[in-house]
Short mmCIF file of C-alpha atoms in Angstrom, two decimals:
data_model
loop_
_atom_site.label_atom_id
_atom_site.label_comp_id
_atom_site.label_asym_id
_atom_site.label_seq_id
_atom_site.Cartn_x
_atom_site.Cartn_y
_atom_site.Cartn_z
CA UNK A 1 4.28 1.09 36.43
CA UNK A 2 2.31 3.27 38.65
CA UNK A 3 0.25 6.27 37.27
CA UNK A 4 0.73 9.82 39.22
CA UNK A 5 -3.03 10.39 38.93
CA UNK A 6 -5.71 7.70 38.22
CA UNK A 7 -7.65 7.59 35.06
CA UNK A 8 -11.39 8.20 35.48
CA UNK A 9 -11.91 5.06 32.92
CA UNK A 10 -8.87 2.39 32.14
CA UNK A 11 -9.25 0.07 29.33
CA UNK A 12 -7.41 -3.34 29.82
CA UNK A 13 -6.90 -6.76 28.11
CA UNK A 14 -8.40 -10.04 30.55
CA UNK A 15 -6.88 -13.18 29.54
CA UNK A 16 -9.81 -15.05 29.82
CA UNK A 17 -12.62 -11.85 29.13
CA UNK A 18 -11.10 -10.42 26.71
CA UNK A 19 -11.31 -6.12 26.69
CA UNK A 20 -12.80 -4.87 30.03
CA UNK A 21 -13.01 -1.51 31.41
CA UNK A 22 -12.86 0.25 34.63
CA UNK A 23 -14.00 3.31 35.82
CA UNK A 24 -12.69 5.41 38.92
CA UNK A 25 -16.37 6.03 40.54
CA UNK A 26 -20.25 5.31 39.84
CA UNK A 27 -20.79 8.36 37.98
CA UNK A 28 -23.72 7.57 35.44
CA UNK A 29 -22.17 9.66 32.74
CA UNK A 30 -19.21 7.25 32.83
CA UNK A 31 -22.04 4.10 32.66
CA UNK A 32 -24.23 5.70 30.08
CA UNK A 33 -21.37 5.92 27.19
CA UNK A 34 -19.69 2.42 28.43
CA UNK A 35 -23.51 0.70 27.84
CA UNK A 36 -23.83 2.78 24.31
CA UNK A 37 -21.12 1.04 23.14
CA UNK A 38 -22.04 -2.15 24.34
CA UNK A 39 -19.97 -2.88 28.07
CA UNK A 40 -21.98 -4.95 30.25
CA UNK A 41 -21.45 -4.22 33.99
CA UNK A 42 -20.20 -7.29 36.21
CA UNK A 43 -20.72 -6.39 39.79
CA UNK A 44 -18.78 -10.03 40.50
CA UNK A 45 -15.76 -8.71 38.33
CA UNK A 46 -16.71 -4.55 39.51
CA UNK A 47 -15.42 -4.08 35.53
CA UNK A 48 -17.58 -3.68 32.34
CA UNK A 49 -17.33 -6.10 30.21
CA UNK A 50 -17.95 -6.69 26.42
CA UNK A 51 -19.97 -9.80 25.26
CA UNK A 52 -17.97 -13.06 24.72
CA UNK A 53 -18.47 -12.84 21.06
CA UNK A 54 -17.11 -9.67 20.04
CA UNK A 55 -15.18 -9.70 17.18
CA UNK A 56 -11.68 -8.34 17.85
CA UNK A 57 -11.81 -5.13 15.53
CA UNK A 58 -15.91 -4.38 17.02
CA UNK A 59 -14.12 -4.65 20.13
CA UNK A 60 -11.42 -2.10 19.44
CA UNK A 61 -13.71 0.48 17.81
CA UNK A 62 -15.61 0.69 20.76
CA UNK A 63 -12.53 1.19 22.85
CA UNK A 64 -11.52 4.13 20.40
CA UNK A 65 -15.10 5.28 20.22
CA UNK A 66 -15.93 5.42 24.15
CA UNK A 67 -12.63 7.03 24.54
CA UNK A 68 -13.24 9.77 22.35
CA UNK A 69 -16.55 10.70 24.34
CA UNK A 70 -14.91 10.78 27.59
CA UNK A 71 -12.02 12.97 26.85
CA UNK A 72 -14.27 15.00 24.46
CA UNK A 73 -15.95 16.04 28.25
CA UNK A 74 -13.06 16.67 29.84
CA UNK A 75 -12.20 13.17 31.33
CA UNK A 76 -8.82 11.01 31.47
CA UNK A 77 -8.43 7.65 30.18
CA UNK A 78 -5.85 4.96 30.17
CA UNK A 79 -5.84 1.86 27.12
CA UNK A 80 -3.46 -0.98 27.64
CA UNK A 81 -1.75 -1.41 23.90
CA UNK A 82 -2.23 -4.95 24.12
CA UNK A 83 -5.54 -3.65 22.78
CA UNK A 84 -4.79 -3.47 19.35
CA UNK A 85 -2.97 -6.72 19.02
CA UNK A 86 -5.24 -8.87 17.15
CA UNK A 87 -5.86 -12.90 18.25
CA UNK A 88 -3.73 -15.59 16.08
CA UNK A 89 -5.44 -16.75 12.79
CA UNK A 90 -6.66 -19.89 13.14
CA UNK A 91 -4.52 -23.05 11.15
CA UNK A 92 -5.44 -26.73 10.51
CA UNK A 93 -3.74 -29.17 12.85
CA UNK A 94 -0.07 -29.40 12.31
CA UNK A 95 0.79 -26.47 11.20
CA UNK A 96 2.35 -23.12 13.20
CA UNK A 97 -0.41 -20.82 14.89
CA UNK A 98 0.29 -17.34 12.62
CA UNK A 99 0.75 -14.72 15.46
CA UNK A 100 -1.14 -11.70 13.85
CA UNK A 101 0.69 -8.15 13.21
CA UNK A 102 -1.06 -4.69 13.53
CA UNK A 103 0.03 -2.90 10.76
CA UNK A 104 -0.68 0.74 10.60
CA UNK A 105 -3.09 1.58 8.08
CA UNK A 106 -3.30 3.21 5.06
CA UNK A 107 -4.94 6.30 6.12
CA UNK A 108 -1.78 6.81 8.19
CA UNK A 109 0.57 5.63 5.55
CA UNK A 110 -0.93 7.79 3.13
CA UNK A 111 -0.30 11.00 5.49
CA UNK A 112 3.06 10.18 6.05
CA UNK A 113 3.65 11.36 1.91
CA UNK A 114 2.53 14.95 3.11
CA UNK A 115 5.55 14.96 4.75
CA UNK A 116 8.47 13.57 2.84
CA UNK A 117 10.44 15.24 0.06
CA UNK A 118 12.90 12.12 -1.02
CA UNK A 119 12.22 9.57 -3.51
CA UNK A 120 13.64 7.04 -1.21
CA UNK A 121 11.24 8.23 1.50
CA UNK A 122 8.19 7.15 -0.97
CA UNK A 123 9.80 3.84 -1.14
CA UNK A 124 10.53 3.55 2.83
CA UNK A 125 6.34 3.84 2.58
CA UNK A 126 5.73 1.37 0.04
CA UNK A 127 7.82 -1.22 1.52
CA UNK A 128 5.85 -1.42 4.33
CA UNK A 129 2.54 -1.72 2.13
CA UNK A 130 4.45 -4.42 0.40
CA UNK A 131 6.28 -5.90 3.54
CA UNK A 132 5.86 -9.73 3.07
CA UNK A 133 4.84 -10.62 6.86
CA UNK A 134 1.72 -7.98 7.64
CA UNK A 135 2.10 -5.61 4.75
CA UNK A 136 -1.19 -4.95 3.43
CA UNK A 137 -0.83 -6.10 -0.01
CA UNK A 138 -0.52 -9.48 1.39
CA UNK A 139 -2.83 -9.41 4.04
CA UNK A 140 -5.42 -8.52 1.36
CA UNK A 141 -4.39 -11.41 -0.96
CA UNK A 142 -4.57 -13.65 2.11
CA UNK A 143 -8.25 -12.31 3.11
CA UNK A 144 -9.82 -12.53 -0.14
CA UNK A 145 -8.45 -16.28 -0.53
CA UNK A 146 -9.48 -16.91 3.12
CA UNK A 147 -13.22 -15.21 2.09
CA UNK A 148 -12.94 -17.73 -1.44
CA UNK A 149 -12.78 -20.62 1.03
CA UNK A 150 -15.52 -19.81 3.27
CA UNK A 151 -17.35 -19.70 -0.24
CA UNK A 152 -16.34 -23.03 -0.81
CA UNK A 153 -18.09 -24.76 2.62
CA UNK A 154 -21.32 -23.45 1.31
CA UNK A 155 -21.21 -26.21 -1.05
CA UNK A 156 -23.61 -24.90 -3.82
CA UNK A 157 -22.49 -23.98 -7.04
CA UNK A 158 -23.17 -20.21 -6.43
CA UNK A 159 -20.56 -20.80 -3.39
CA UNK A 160 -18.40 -22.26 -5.85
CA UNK A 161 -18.59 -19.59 -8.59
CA UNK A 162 -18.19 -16.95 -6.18
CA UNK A 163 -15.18 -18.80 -4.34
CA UNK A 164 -13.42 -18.70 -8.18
CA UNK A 165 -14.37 -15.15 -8.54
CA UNK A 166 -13.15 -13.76 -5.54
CA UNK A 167 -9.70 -16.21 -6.21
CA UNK A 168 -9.17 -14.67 -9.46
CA UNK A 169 -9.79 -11.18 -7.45
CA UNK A 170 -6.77 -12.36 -5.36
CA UNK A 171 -4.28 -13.04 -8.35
CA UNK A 172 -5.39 -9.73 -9.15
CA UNK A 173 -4.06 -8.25 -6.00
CA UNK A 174 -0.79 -10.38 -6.43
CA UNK A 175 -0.60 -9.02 -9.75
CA UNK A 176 -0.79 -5.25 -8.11
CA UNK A 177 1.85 -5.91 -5.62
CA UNK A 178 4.43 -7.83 -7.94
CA UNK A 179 3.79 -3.65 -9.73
CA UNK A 180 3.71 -1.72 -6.94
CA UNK A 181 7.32 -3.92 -6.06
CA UNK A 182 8.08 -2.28 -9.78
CA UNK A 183 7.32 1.66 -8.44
CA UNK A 184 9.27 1.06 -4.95
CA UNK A 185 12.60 -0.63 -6.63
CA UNK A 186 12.14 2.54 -8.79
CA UNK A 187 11.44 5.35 -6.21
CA UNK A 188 14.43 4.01 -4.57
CA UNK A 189 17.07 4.81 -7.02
CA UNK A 190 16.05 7.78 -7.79
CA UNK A 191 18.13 11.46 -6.73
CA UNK A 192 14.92 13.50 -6.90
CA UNK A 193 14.53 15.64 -4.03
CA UNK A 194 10.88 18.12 -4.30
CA UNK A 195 12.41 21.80 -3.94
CA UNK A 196 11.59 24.15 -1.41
CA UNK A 197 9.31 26.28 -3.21
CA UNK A 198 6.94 23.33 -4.35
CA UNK A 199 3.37 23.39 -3.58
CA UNK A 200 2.18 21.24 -0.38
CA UNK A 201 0.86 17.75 -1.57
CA UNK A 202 -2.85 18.83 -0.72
CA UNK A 203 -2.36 21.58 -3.23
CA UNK A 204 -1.59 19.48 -6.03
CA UNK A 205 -5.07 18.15 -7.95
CA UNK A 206 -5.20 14.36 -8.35
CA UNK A 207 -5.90 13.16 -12.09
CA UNK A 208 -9.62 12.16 -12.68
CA UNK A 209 -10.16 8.42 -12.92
CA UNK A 210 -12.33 6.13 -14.87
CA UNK A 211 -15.77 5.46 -13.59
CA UNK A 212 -15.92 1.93 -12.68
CA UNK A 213 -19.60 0.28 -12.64
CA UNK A 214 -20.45 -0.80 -9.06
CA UNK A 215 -20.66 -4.18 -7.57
CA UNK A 216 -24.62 -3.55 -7.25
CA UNK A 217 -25.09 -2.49 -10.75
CA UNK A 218 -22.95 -5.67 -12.08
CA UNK A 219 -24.96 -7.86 -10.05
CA UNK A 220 -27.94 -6.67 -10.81
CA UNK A 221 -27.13 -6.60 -14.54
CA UNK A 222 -26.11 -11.01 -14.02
CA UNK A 223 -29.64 -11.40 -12.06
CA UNK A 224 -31.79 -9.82 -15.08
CA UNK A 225 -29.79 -11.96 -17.63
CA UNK A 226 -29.90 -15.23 -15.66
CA UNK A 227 -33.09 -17.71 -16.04
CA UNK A 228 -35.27 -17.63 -13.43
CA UNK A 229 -38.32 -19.92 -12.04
CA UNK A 230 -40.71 -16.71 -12.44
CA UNK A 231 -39.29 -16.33 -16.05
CA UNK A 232 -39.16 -18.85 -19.00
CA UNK A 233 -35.93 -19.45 -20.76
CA UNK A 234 -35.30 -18.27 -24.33
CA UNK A 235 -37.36 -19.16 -26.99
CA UNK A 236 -35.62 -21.67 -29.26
CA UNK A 237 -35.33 -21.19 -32.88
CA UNK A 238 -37.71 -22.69 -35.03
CA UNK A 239 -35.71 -24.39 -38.32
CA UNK A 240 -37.15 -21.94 -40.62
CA UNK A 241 -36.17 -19.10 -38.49
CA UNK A 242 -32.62 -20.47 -38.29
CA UNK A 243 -32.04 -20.77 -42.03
CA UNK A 244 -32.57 -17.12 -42.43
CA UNK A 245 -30.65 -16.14 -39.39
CA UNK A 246 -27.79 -14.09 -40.33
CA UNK A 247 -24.76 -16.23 -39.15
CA UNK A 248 -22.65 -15.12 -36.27
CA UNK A 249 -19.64 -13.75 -36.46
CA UNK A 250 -16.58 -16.43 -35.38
CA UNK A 251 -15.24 -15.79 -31.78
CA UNK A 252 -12.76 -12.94 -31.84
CA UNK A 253 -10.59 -15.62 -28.82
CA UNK A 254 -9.84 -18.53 -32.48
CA UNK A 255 -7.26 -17.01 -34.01
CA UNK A 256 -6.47 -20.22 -35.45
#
């Protein structure tokens, strides 16, 4: 395809490269913003170039990000799609290379309810949160597992305990799909249509929710419990201080 007027910056995919850009002249303006977001110039190549280790979604954020400055001053630009498509996921020998999916995200799902007025359309929504190839549900489960495993190389039994933690996070998420598949199968048989007259979606005030501790405060709460080098353990119980020890209640998990 030919373009009627040429882009003052194009974005493309190199197979061997990875994301380059071009630009249409020298002007420094153009080489300023491609350098702030990290685009090496290859006078070889004449393209700018990203280092070799860029991870795929650094690499697409600076696309998005460069691009905004440009046309924010007035100038064209051109992205190839390919862009967005994200490399395969690694497998072990043997078994089929996954072929990654973009999937749109839930900042643009979320926008799309502003704008229905079915039941069904809620559902149309949720199944593709819930879609069993790249729907996010999954794609979460699959991350946290895949984040449980890197735990697992460290080979310590911190790596270990986390790696279970972050597994039972991921039955958790499993657990949230299997009823979020609940809400859609029920959105979808129902008649309701929102009437003309009802308020826009932004109008309607969401429900407060409970305050859940943060990750730093639980962690920090585990350190200052744990026994430390710096800190001697417990104190044990001398015999006569046992014997007039009140004695503990029986654990509320034997009900037997």
């Amino acid at each position: 395809m030919k373009l009627q007027l040429e882009p003052d910056v194009a974005f493309g995919v190199h197979p061997d490269l990875g994301v380059v850009a071009a630009v249409a002249d020298d002007h420094p303006f153009l080489d300023e913003v491609l350098r702030k977001h990290h685009f090496r110039y290859s006078s070889a190549l004449d393209l700018y170039l990203l280092p070799g280790d860029t991870p795929h979604n650094t690499a697409v954020r600076a696309v998005a990000r460069a691009s905004r400055e440009f046309q924010d001053v007035g100038l064209s630009v051109a992205a190839d799609p390919r862009i967005m498509l994200p490399p395969p996921i690694p497998t072990p020998d043997g078994v089929p290379v996954r072929q990654a999916l973009p999937g749109q995200s839930l900042t643009a799902l979320t926008g799309e309810l502003h704008e229905v007025r079915r039941s069904a359309d809620i559902a149309d929504v949720l199944e593709q949160i819930l879609d069993e190839h790249h729907g996010v549900v999954g794609d979460l489960e699959e991350f946290i597992d895949t984040a449980a495993a890197w735990c697992d190389r460290l080979d310590t039994a911190n790596g270990r305990e986390l790696g279970q933690h972050l597994r039972t996070i991921a039955h958790h998420v499993a657990f949230l799909g299997d009823q979020l598949v609940t809400a859609q199968l029920d959105l979808a048989v129902m008649p309701d249509v929102t009437p003309g007259n009802a308020p826009s979606l932004s109008e309607v005030p969401l429900l407060p929710r409970h305050e859940v501790p943060s990750v730093t405060h639980t962690a920090r709460a585990r350190a200052a419990l744990a026994s430390s080098p710096t800190r001697p353990a417990a104190q044990s119980t001398s015999p006569n201080e046992a014997a007039h020890a009140p004695a503990s209640p029986p654990s509320p998990r034997r009900t037997r």
